[in-house]
C-alpha cells in the first residue's frame, strides 16, 4: 500500500514539474509579453513605445531573462513559500490564490454536502429494483439533469429564483460583504449537474450487487429486506460510488470556472479565467498547479481508497 | 461483415430499407449531408456567392432519409428514437435554415422587442435581443456552428485517441509507457483549465477549438481503446492474423478496431454531448467562436449582462434550452444504444 502511494506521489511531482516548465515555456512568447504590456499600459501607449523603452519595461518586469532562468528562480521561490507577484493587482500570488481557494472551498463543500446524500439515496433506491417505476423515474431525472450543461442550468435557475420569484440575488459578487443567500444559486447549479452522473453510477453499482448470488442467498434465507439492503448490499454497492465521488473533485474545478464567471463569484475559477485572459503568468502558474495538484490528489485518494475498501484488489 | 455482403451468388431481392441500411449507402448519405454543411460553416468566406445558395440543397433530402432509416432501424428502443429526433431536428434545421423564411440573423430591427411583438413590420415570434436582432433567426442559425465544430472536434479527437490507443495497447512496451505518461499528464488537468490554457495560447477560433478538444478528449479515448485492445489482442483471430504474416498496422485497423466498436460508439455519443457543452461554454467565456455570427454560447454571453431582468430572461433561456435539447439528444442515443447492446 505504502509503495503504491509513494509511486503515485512521485508521479504527481513529476507531472507537476513537466506542467510548470511547459507553462513557463508557453507564456514566454513575445505575444504574451505584449499582452501584459497592453493590459498594463494600454494599447496606444504600447504602440507608441520605442524598442528601447519596451526593453526597459521588460527589464523592470523581469521578463527579459530567458524562461529557464525565470523558471529556476520560481522553483527556488516555491521552496521559500514565495510564488511571485500578480502582474494584474500587484498582490503576492500566494495570498491571492489562498483567498480565492477558500471561497471556492466553501462552494465546493456545500456542493458535496448536498450532492452526496442526494445522489446516493436516489441511486440506491433506483438500483434496488431494476426496471421498476422508481428506477425509471430516477434514470429519467438524472439523464435530463446531466444533459443540462452548467451554463444552461445557471440560466434556468437564475431566471426562476432570482428574476421571477425574486427569492435570491442574481449576482454573487458579494460586494457588500458575505451573503449566504448569494451562494445558493451557484451551489444548486453545480449540484444539479453532478447529481445525475453520480446517481447513475450508484444505480449501476447497486443493480449489479443486487443480482449477485450472496444477496439472493440472503433473501432466500428469509432475512428482512431492509437488513439485506443495509447490511449486505450497501457495503459492496458503495465502493464504486466512493471512487467516483472523489474523482468529482477534478470535475468541480472545471465546473466552478463557468459558474463563478456567470454569477460573478470571486473564487478560484474566476481567478484562473481572469489571469488567463490577462496573461498574468505567475497567477496562472500557481492556479494551474493547484488545480493539477487537487486533481492528481483526488485520483490517488480514489485509487488508494478503492484498493483499501475492496479486499479483492488489495490482496491480489 | 464485408465478407458476407460480397458473396457473388444471386442475392435475394432487397427492400429499399435494407439497401439504405448497408454501410456503403449510409456513408454516401452521411457525406451528402455533412460535406455541404461543413463547407458552408468552415469556408463560409471563400465560397462564391453563385454556388452558396445551392450548396445545402442535396443535404436536406439526405438528412430526411437518414432520419427515416435511423427511426426504422432503432424501432426497439424508444429512448434512442427520442434522442435521434432531437438531433435530427437540429440537423435538418442546420441544413435547411438558408431556405426558411427568416430575416438576416445579424440585422438589427427593433431592440428589446418582446416575444410575439410586431415592430417595424416584423413579427417577432421569439422576440428580439438587446441589439434588435430576431431571436428565432439567431437560434436556428446558431445550431450550424455548434453542430459542425462539435462533430468535427469529436471526430478528430477520436482519430487521434484511437491511433494512440491501438499503438499503446497492441505494441505495448515502451510505446505504451510513453503514450500513457503523456495521457496521464493531460488527464491530470481539470478539463476547463486545459481548455482555457490552450485556447488562450492559440487564440479563439473554430479550428483551435478542434485542437483544444483533441488535447482534452483524446487521452480518455486513448485509455478506452487501449483497454479494449488489451482485451482483444489475445484472441485466436489475432494470432491467426499474426501467423498469416499480416502487418501490425493492418491488424490494428482491420482486426482490432472493428471488434472494439460497440463501446466506442456509445462513448462517442456521450463525448459529442461533452464537446457541445465545451464549445458552448468556451464561447460563453469569450474564448471560443467569435461574433457576429449567431451561436448559442455567444447569445448567452452577450445577453448575460443586459437580460438580468424578468421580462428579458427569454434572451438567455432560449439559447440555453436549445443547447440542452441537443445534448439531451446525444445522451439519449448513447443510453438507447447501450440498452440495445445489452439486450443482444
XYZ file of C-alpha atoms in Angstrom:
660
model
C 0.000 0.000 0.000
C 2.734 2.433 1.015
C 4.630 1.577 -2.140
C 1.569 2.391 -4.217
C 1.091 5.762 -2.514
C 4.786 6.601 -2.810
C 4.931 5.786 -6.515
C 1.786 7.808 -7.201
C 3.130 10.794 -5.250
C 6.377 10.587 -7.170
C 4.433 10.537 -10.416
C 2.491 13.589 -9.255
C 5.681 15.554 -8.555
C 6.964 14.558 -11.998
C 3.732 15.638 -13.685
C 3.687 18.975 -11.865
C 7.313 19.590 -12.834
C 6.557 18.908 -16.502
C 3.413 21.041 -16.428
C 5.037 24.060 -14.777
C 8.056 24.002 -17.112
C 5.698 23.732 -20.080
C 3.663 26.685 -18.850
C 6.754 28.850 -18.408
C 7.835 27.915 -21.899
C 4.401 28.670 -23.402
C 3.961 32.012 -21.681
C 7.443 33.114 -22.626
C 6.355 34.010 -26.162
C 6.560 37.635 -27.331
C 2.810 37.631 -27.857
C 2.143 37.153 -24.155
C 4.686 39.725 -23.070
C 2.974 42.204 -25.388
C -0.379 41.159 -23.931
C 0.775 42.016 -20.421
C 2.195 45.321 -21.643
C -1.081 46.192 -23.373
C -3.105 45.236 -20.296
C -0.910 47.367 -18.036
C -0.045 50.382 -20.145
C -2.904 50.441 -22.630
C -2.788 49.540 -26.338
C -1.975 53.051 -27.536
C 0.927 53.537 -25.130
C 2.472 50.240 -26.182
C 2.259 51.035 -29.888
C 3.935 54.393 -29.200
C 6.698 52.753 -27.155
C 10.125 52.706 -28.769
C 12.062 49.453 -28.905
C 14.411 50.657 -26.194
C 11.574 51.684 -23.891
C 9.906 48.317 -24.392
C 13.143 46.548 -23.466
C 13.382 48.737 -20.358
C 9.824 47.841 -19.441
C 10.598 44.145 -19.856
C 13.647 44.545 -17.655
C 11.648 46.299 -14.962
C 9.128 43.474 -15.009
C 11.898 40.900 -15.007
C 10.666 39.465 -18.300
C 13.839 39.945 -20.349
C 15.674 36.907 -18.989
C 15.213 33.538 -20.703
C 12.334 31.439 -19.395
C 14.519 28.724 -17.869
C 16.240 31.280 -15.651
C 12.880 32.628 -14.515
C 11.711 29.065 -14.027
C 14.703 28.184 -11.868
C 14.149 31.321 -9.806
C 10.455 30.496 -9.488
C 11.156 26.926 -8.326
C 13.608 28.352 -5.790
C 10.892 30.762 -4.677
C 8.389 27.956 -4.100
C 10.722 26.332 -1.589
C 10.668 29.518 0.473
C 6.907 29.973 0.016
C 7.223 32.855 -2.453
C 5.089 32.383 -5.565
C 5.793 35.743 -7.173
C 3.504 38.720 -7.627
C 0.433 39.169 -9.779
C 1.013 41.473 -12.741
C -2.628 42.476 -12.617
C -3.115 43.504 -8.994
C 0.468 43.510 -7.701
C -0.614 41.305 -4.801
C 1.533 38.351 -3.744
C 0.209 35.302 -5.596
C 0.233 33.065 -2.526
C -2.265 35.187 -0.561
C -4.373 35.824 -3.673
C -4.707 32.120 -4.505
C -5.256 31.157 -0.852
C -8.056 33.690 -0.506
C -9.815 32.575 -3.683
C -9.330 28.899 -2.842
C -11.059 29.458 0.471
C -14.098 30.904 -1.321
C -14.207 28.030 -3.789
C -13.681 25.625 -0.911
C -16.857 26.896 0.757
C -18.715 26.499 -2.552
C -17.306 23.017 -3.086
C -18.073 21.945 0.472
C -21.753 22.731 0.091
C -21.897 21.119 -3.343
C -20.533 17.870 -1.957
C -22.559 18.117 1.264
C -25.781 18.236 -0.779
C -24.823 16.147 -3.794
C -23.503 13.046 -1.984
C -26.566 12.180 0.163
C -28.959 13.159 -2.632
C -27.369 11.137 -5.395
C -26.572 8.130 -3.194
C -30.155 7.923 -1.912
C -31.662 8.185 -5.381
C -29.113 5.821 -6.883
C -29.639 3.169 -4.221
C -33.433 3.376 -4.391
C -33.290 3.077 -8.183
C -30.785 0.222 -8.168
C -32.676 -1.827 -5.577
C -35.227 -2.879 -8.167
C -34.005 -2.682 -11.721
C -36.694 -1.708 -14.207
C -39.211 -0.612 -11.560
C -41.093 2.672 -11.663
C -38.709 4.306 -9.176
C -35.751 3.167 -11.288
C -37.224 4.588 -14.480
C -38.113 7.923 -12.876
C -34.656 8.325 -11.305
C -32.924 7.390 -14.547
C -35.027 9.886 -16.461
C -34.368 12.711 -13.977
C -30.650 12.013 -13.921
C -30.291 11.845 -17.704
C -32.122 15.163 -18.060
C -30.099 16.942 -15.369
C -26.765 15.700 -16.738
C -27.832 16.871 -20.194
C -28.287 20.412 -18.959
C -24.819 21.979 -19.078
C -23.857 24.220 -16.143
C -24.371 27.287 -18.251
C -27.960 26.282 -19.086
C -28.746 25.246 -15.505
C -27.362 28.561 -14.267
C -29.561 30.477 -16.707
C -32.694 28.494 -15.867
C -32.229 28.634 -12.087
C -31.360 32.324 -12.172
C -34.457 33.112 -14.254
C -36.775 31.206 -11.927
C -35.404 32.033 -8.472
C -33.744 35.396 -8.986
C -35.692 37.099 -11.766
C -39.253 35.810 -11.469
C -39.636 34.760 -7.827
C -37.050 37.285 -6.541
C -36.068 34.998 -3.662
C -32.348 35.006 -4.340
C -29.825 37.507 -5.708
C -28.901 37.004 -9.381
C -25.343 38.149 -8.735
C -22.952 36.512 -6.282
C -20.148 39.083 -6.389
C -20.919 39.878 -2.702
C -19.563 43.410 -2.878
C -21.468 44.352 0.261
C -19.904 41.623 2.373
C -20.512 37.911 2.783
C -24.026 36.805 1.873
C -25.132 33.190 2.262
C -28.176 33.701 0.036
C -25.908 34.558 -2.887
C -24.233 31.179 -2.544
C -27.460 29.225 -3.115
C -27.695 29.542 -6.905
C -24.068 28.585 -7.679
C -24.322 25.591 -5.333
C -27.662 24.491 -6.818
C -26.295 24.742 -10.354
C -23.312 22.535 -9.611
C -25.325 20.028 -7.561
C -27.966 19.649 -10.242
C -25.411 18.936 -12.946
C -23.372 16.470 -10.948
C -26.247 14.717 -9.208
C -27.315 12.800 -12.307
C -23.914 11.307 -13.060
C -23.220 10.076 -9.535
C -26.783 8.782 -9.139
C -26.486 6.768 -12.368
C -23.176 5.273 -11.320
C -24.553 4.382 -7.869
C -27.590 2.822 -9.506
C -25.440 0.688 -11.816
C -23.279 -0.475 -8.927
C -26.295 -1.235 -6.737
C -28.099 -3.060 -9.541
C -25.053 -5.245 -10.132
C -24.764 -6.164 -6.458
C -28.487 -6.954 -6.229
C -28.172 -9.635 -8.908
C -25.277 -11.361 -7.144
C -25.548 -14.803 -5.554
C -24.955 -13.726 -1.969
C -27.837 -11.263 -1.992
C -30.121 -13.955 -3.411
C -28.970 -16.283 -0.674
C -29.639 -13.649 1.986
C -33.153 -13.042 0.668
C -33.930 -16.757 0.323
C -32.619 -17.309 3.841
C -35.513 -15.177 4.973
C -33.631 -12.119 6.205
C -35.714 -8.946 6.373
C -35.379 -6.983 3.107
C -34.245 -3.867 4.953
C -31.419 -5.781 6.602
C -30.331 -7.316 3.316
C -30.068 -3.879 1.764
C -28.451 -2.041 4.667
C -26.075 -4.698 5.960
C -25.268 -6.808 2.933
C -25.840 -4.933 -0.296
C -24.707 -1.414 0.578
C -21.242 -2.457 1.733
C -20.278 -3.620 -1.710
C -22.507 -1.290 -3.699
C -20.895 1.837 -2.251
C -17.298 1.000 -3.218
C -17.622 2.184 -6.817
C -19.550 5.392 -5.966
C -16.852 6.295 -3.444
C -14.164 6.458 -6.118
C -16.475 8.339 -8.454
C -17.355 10.923 -5.820
C -13.691 11.551 -5.033
C -12.966 11.973 -8.737
C -15.706 14.618 -8.913
C -13.215 16.999 -7.253
C -11.481 17.152 -10.598
C -14.757 17.895 -12.357
C -15.691 20.525 -9.768
C -12.603 22.576 -10.660
C -13.905 22.740 -14.240
C -17.458 23.456 -13.179
C -16.559 26.332 -10.885
C -14.963 28.280 -13.739
C -18.293 28.567 -15.561
C -20.473 29.032 -12.520
C -18.200 31.577 -10.844
C -17.913 33.541 -14.062
C -21.661 33.515 -14.649
C -22.596 34.522 -11.099
C -19.508 36.746 -10.676
C -18.487 34.847 -7.532
C -14.891 35.781 -6.698
C -13.468 32.282 -6.383
C -10.672 30.183 -7.760
C -12.256 29.504 -11.162
C -12.779 33.181 -11.854
C -9.239 33.936 -10.736
C -7.882 31.411 -13.217
C -10.012 32.692 -16.085
C -9.187 36.347 -15.388
C -5.487 35.552 -15.092
C -5.544 33.608 -18.359
C -7.295 36.440 -20.190
C -4.824 38.971 -18.759
C -1.716 36.829 -19.286
C -0.864 37.002 -15.593
C 1.800 34.288 -15.699
C 2.534 33.755 -12.018
C -1.148 33.562 -11.122
C -1.826 31.119 -13.980
C 1.150 29.049 -12.856
C 0.027 28.872 -9.245
C -3.635 28.302 -10.096
C -2.879 25.600 -12.672
C -0.539 23.801 -10.312
C -3.119 23.934 -7.532
C -5.723 22.552 -9.950
C -3.400 19.771 -11.113
C -2.433 19.042 -7.513
C -6.062 18.694 -6.421
C -6.896 16.599 -9.480
C -3.987 14.195 -9.055
C -4.508 14.019 -5.305
C -8.143 13.057 -5.869
C -7.016 10.363 -8.306
C -4.585 8.996 -5.717
C -7.209 9.069 -2.951
C -9.691 7.272 -5.158
C -7.155 4.604 -6.195
C -5.861 4.014 -2.684
C -9.347 4.168 -1.199
C -10.631 1.689 -3.746
C -7.942 -0.851 -3.044
C -8.445 -0.289 0.678
C -12.207 -0.827 0.502
C -12.045 -3.719 -1.925
C -10.064 -6.613 -0.407
C -10.068 -8.476 -3.741
C -7.826 -5.772 -5.158
C -5.754 -5.309 -2.015
C -4.571 -8.872 -1.714
C -4.036 -9.680 -5.354
C -19.320 -8.021 -42.409
C -17.719 -7.174 -45.709
C -17.282 -10.841 -46.495
C -20.982 -11.534 -46.123
C -22.228 -8.738 -48.352
C -19.852 -9.511 -51.209
C -20.874 -13.124 -51.800
C -21.366 -13.352 -55.575
C -24.292 -15.851 -55.648
C -27.546 -14.220 -56.716
C -28.581 -12.036 -53.769
C -32.158 -12.146 -52.509
C -34.216 -9.117 -53.575
C -33.543 -6.303 -51.113
C -36.122 -3.858 -49.816
C -35.295 -0.164 -50.041
C -34.727 -0.041 -46.295
C -32.250 -2.945 -46.492
C -30.368 -1.216 -49.296
C -30.239 2.033 -47.336
C -29.119 0.231 -44.184
C -25.984 -1.062 -45.890
C -22.851 0.689 -44.631
C -21.990 1.893 -48.125
C -25.253 3.761 -48.715
C -25.221 5.121 -45.154
C -21.759 6.546 -45.725
C -22.885 8.175 -49.001
C -25.920 9.718 -47.293
C -23.903 10.987 -44.331
C -21.312 12.537 -46.644
C -24.022 14.132 -48.803
C -25.458 15.740 -45.700
C -22.238 16.526 -43.887
C -19.860 17.873 -46.532
C -22.072 20.761 -47.722
C -22.797 21.722 -44.126
C -19.120 21.608 -43.209
C -18.060 23.629 -46.234
C -20.800 26.125 -45.533
C -19.589 26.774 -41.992
C -15.814 26.345 -42.227
C -15.151 28.025 -45.538
C -18.011 30.500 -45.387
C -15.916 33.355 -46.767
C -14.289 31.603 -49.696
C -17.354 30.094 -51.403
C -18.557 32.125 -54.358
C -21.972 33.720 -53.985
C -23.380 31.902 -57.013
C -22.747 28.428 -55.539
C -23.593 29.140 -51.939
C -27.412 29.203 -52.171
C -27.464 25.729 -53.781
C -24.727 24.153 -51.650
C -27.018 22.848 -48.932
C -29.767 21.570 -51.289
C -28.571 17.913 -51.523
C -28.144 17.822 -47.743
C -31.856 18.259 -46.987
C -33.177 15.011 -48.558
C -30.152 13.099 -47.229
C -30.852 14.267 -43.686
C -34.536 13.305 -44.003
C -33.709 9.843 -45.413
C -31.077 9.249 -42.697
C -33.602 10.157 -40.037
C -36.125 7.712 -41.526
C -33.576 4.908 -41.712
C -32.475 5.623 -38.133
C -36.015 5.512 -36.775
C -36.797 2.243 -38.602
C -33.596 0.503 -37.513
C -33.850 1.531 -33.857
C -37.559 0.728 -33.514
C -36.896 -1.409 -30.429
C -35.579 1.482 -28.333
C -37.933 4.431 -27.815
C -35.204 6.304 -25.884
C -32.842 6.174 -28.849
C -35.615 7.357 -31.183
C -36.382 10.365 -28.976
C -32.673 11.213 -28.955
C -32.437 10.726 -32.712
C -35.429 13.011 -33.213
C -33.832 15.779 -31.154
C -30.523 15.509 -33.028
C -32.128 15.354 -36.458
C -34.432 18.239 -35.642
C -31.329 20.424 -35.259
C -29.509 18.756 -38.162
C -32.436 19.342 -40.517
C -32.716 22.912 -39.251
C -28.964 23.352 -39.839
C -29.120 22.244 -43.477
C -32.411 23.918 -44.358
C -32.053 27.212 -42.481
C -30.987 29.247 -45.554
C -34.243 28.262 -47.265
C -36.533 29.071 -44.352
C -38.449 32.365 -44.397
C -36.248 34.066 -41.813
C -34.760 37.540 -41.621
C -30.998 38.089 -41.598
C -29.855 36.933 -38.105
C -27.310 39.774 -37.866
C -29.656 42.588 -38.868
C -30.834 44.875 -36.031
C -34.570 45.577 -36.343
C -36.132 46.536 -33.014
C -34.131 46.305 -29.763
C -35.781 44.560 -26.791
C -38.928 43.627 -28.746
C -40.673 41.072 -26.501
C -41.965 37.661 -27.570
C -44.848 37.920 -30.035
C -44.441 41.666 -30.655
C -44.937 43.293 -34.057
C -42.446 46.112 -34.525
C -41.069 47.779 -37.657
C -43.225 45.495 -39.855
C -41.680 42.365 -38.387
C -43.430 39.741 -36.300
C -41.032 38.620 -33.509
C -42.106 35.049 -32.714
C -39.371 34.621 -30.096
C -38.715 38.321 -29.517
C -35.574 40.279 -30.313
C -32.282 40.553 -28.459
C -30.779 43.724 -26.987
C -29.494 44.806 -30.383
C -32.855 44.168 -32.029
C -31.865 41.020 -33.898
C -34.560 38.399 -34.398
C -34.146 35.669 -31.754
C -35.813 32.956 -33.855
C -33.429 33.517 -36.771
C -30.425 33.641 -34.439
C -31.424 30.479 -32.579
C -32.000 28.462 -35.756
C -28.833 29.743 -37.458
C -26.904 29.195 -34.218
C -27.135 25.404 -34.433
C -24.950 25.246 -37.565
C -21.702 26.255 -35.913
C -22.180 24.166 -32.767
C -23.024 21.047 -34.787
C -20.229 21.393 -37.332
C -17.443 22.286 -34.885
C -18.690 19.852 -32.247
C -18.804 16.862 -34.578
C -15.512 17.770 -36.288
C -13.724 18.186 -32.966
C -15.056 14.875 -31.672
C -14.057 13.086 -34.892
C -10.510 14.433 -34.787
C -10.205 13.589 -31.078
C -11.391 10.059 -31.864
C -8.963 9.649 -34.712
C -6.025 10.712 -32.533
C -7.249 8.775 -29.490
C -7.818 5.567 -31.494
C -4.405 5.689 -33.164
C -2.557 6.164 -29.876
C -4.800 3.705 -28.060
C -4.226 0.990 -30.655
C -0.487 1.577 -30.707
C -0.195 1.611 -26.899
C -2.440 -1.405 -26.448
C -1.179 -3.584 -29.270
C 2.531 -2.830 -29.299
C 2.822 -2.353 -25.528
C 6.280 -1.918 -24.002
C 7.966 1.437 -24.477
C 5.218 2.743 -26.756
C 2.703 2.114 -24.019
C 4.883 3.707 -21.321
C 5.467 6.921 -23.232
C 1.922 7.325 -24.552
C 0.398 6.543 -21.179
C 2.609 9.067 -19.407
C 1.634 11.833 -21.842
C -2.011 10.863 -21.424
C -1.625 10.952 -17.642
C -0.129 14.433 -17.761
C -3.055 15.672 -19.870
C -5.628 13.840 -17.755
C -4.308 15.410 -14.570
C -5.641 18.787 -15.714
C -9.215 19.682 -14.918
C -10.761 19.851 -18.414
C -11.746 23.502 -18.291
C -8.283 24.551 -17.084
C -6.748 22.750 -20.056
C -9.260 24.391 -22.411
C -8.544 27.855 -21.052
C -4.772 27.405 -21.319
C -4.885 26.026 -24.877
C -7.439 28.494 -26.239
C -5.585 31.352 -24.594
C -2.340 30.200 -26.168
C -3.710 29.517 -29.640
C -6.298 32.274 -29.829
C -10.068 31.958 -30.184
C -11.305 30.292 -33.381
C -13.173 27.222 -34.544
C -10.080 25.344 -35.691
C -8.394 25.979 -32.357
C -11.430 24.554 -30.577
C -10.813 21.337 -32.532
C -7.225 21.273 -31.254
C -8.237 22.032 -27.670
C -10.947 19.351 -27.674
C -8.451 16.870 -29.112
C -5.984 17.565 -26.320
C -8.693 17.256 -23.700
C -10.583 14.227 -25.037
C -8.009 12.115 -26.878
C -6.265 10.871 -23.667
C -9.536 9.495 -22.299
C -10.401 7.928 -25.676
C -6.894 6.503 -25.877
C -7.381 4.839 -22.478
C -10.662 3.249 -23.542
C -9.260 1.971 -26.852
C -6.095 0.756 -25.115
C -8.161 -1.196 -22.601
C -10.321 -2.724 -25.325
C -7.200 -3.629 -27.313
C -5.688 -5.355 -24.274
C -8.871 -7.412 -24.010
C -8.981 -8.476 -27.639
C -5.344 -8.868 -28.586
C -5.060 -12.364 -27.095
C -7.959 -13.749 -29.112
C -7.378 -16.539 -31.599
C -8.217 -14.477 -34.669
C -5.436 -12.046 -33.809
C -2.950 -14.910 -33.514
C -4.276 -16.248 -36.812
C -3.662 -12.876 -38.441
C -0.173 -12.686 -36.957
C 0.599 -16.180 -38.246
C -0.641 -15.164 -41.694
C 2.060 -12.516 -41.507
C -0.215 -9.502 -41.554
C 1.333 -6.139 -40.857
C 0.664 -4.825 -37.308
C -0.953 -1.747 -38.817
C -3.392 -3.910 -40.761
C -4.185 -5.998 -37.686
C -4.890 -2.882 -35.650
C -7.211 -1.323 -38.200
C -8.978 -4.341 -39.691
C -8.978 -6.843 -36.822
C -8.831 -4.943 -33.537
C -10.767 -1.772 -34.215
C -13.966 -3.319 -35.676
C -14.212 -5.675 -32.724
C -13.949 -2.851 -30.219
C -16.551 -0.682 -31.952
C -19.529 -1.263 -29.601
C -18.270 0.591 -26.502
C -16.505 3.132 -28.731
C -19.728 4.157 -30.466
C -21.576 4.588 -27.157
C -18.699 6.651 -25.773
C -18.605 8.735 -28.952
C -22.254 9.731 -28.491
C -21.587 10.810 -24.894
C -18.471 12.658 -26.000
C -20.403 14.529 -28.692
C -22.508 15.821 -25.822
C -19.444 16.854 -23.801
C -17.925 18.578 -26.810
C -21.140 20.518 -27.403
C -21.039 21.610 -23.765
C -17.373 22.553 -24.102
C -17.881 24.636 -27.238
C -20.875 26.478 -25.803
C -19.050 27.088 -22.523
C -15.850 28.278 -24.204
C -17.808 30.643 -26.410
C -19.654 31.894 -23.333
C -16.333 32.561 -21.591
C -15.191 34.548 -24.629
C -12.557 32.025 -25.707
C -14.443 30.203 -28.458
C -16.322 31.233 -31.589
C -16.334 34.941 -32.277
C -19.180 37.390 -33.047
C -21.162 38.477 -35.006
C -22.412 35.183 -36.430
C -25.061 33.616 -34.194
C -24.092 30.899 -31.774
C -25.852 29.739 -28.617
C -22.939 30.289 -26.264
C -22.399 33.721 -27.747
C -26.084 34.578 -27.364
C -25.919 33.746 -23.651
C -22.671 35.700 -23.256
C -23.995 38.792 -24.990
C -27.313 38.765 -23.155
C -25.864 37.871 -19.728
C -25.200 41.484 -18.797
C -28.335 43.117 -20.166
C -31.006 40.462 -19.762
C -30.912 40.039 -15.985
C -34.486 41.213 -15.550
C -37.701 39.181 -15.572
C -39.103 40.383 -18.880
C -35.883 39.831 -20.844
C -34.936 36.435 -19.409
C -36.045 34.819 -22.704
C -32.818 36.096 -24.310
C -30.897 33.733 -22.029
C -33.429 30.921 -21.741
C -33.948 30.275 -25.466
C -30.294 29.509 -26.318
C -29.832 27.652 -23.005
C -32.775 25.346 -23.733
C -31.673 24.845 -27.350
C -28.214 23.671 -26.401
C -29.669 21.465 -23.653
C -32.010 19.761 -26.121
C -29.107 18.961 -28.440
C -27.015 17.490 -25.600
C -30.037 15.570 -24.300
C -30.351 14.062 -27.791
C -26.764 12.771 -27.768
C -27.128 11.379 -24.237
C -30.417 9.630 -25.026
C -28.923 7.989 -28.120
C -25.959 6.771 -26.058
C -28.365 5.386 -23.466
C -30.527 3.692 -26.083
C -27.526 2.155 -27.855
C -26.171 0.818 -24.575
C -29.567 -0.697 -23.771
C -29.768 -2.316 -27.216
C -26.238 -3.718 -26.970
C -27.035 -5.236 -23.554
C -30.153 -6.889 -24.978
C -28.292 -8.683 -27.782
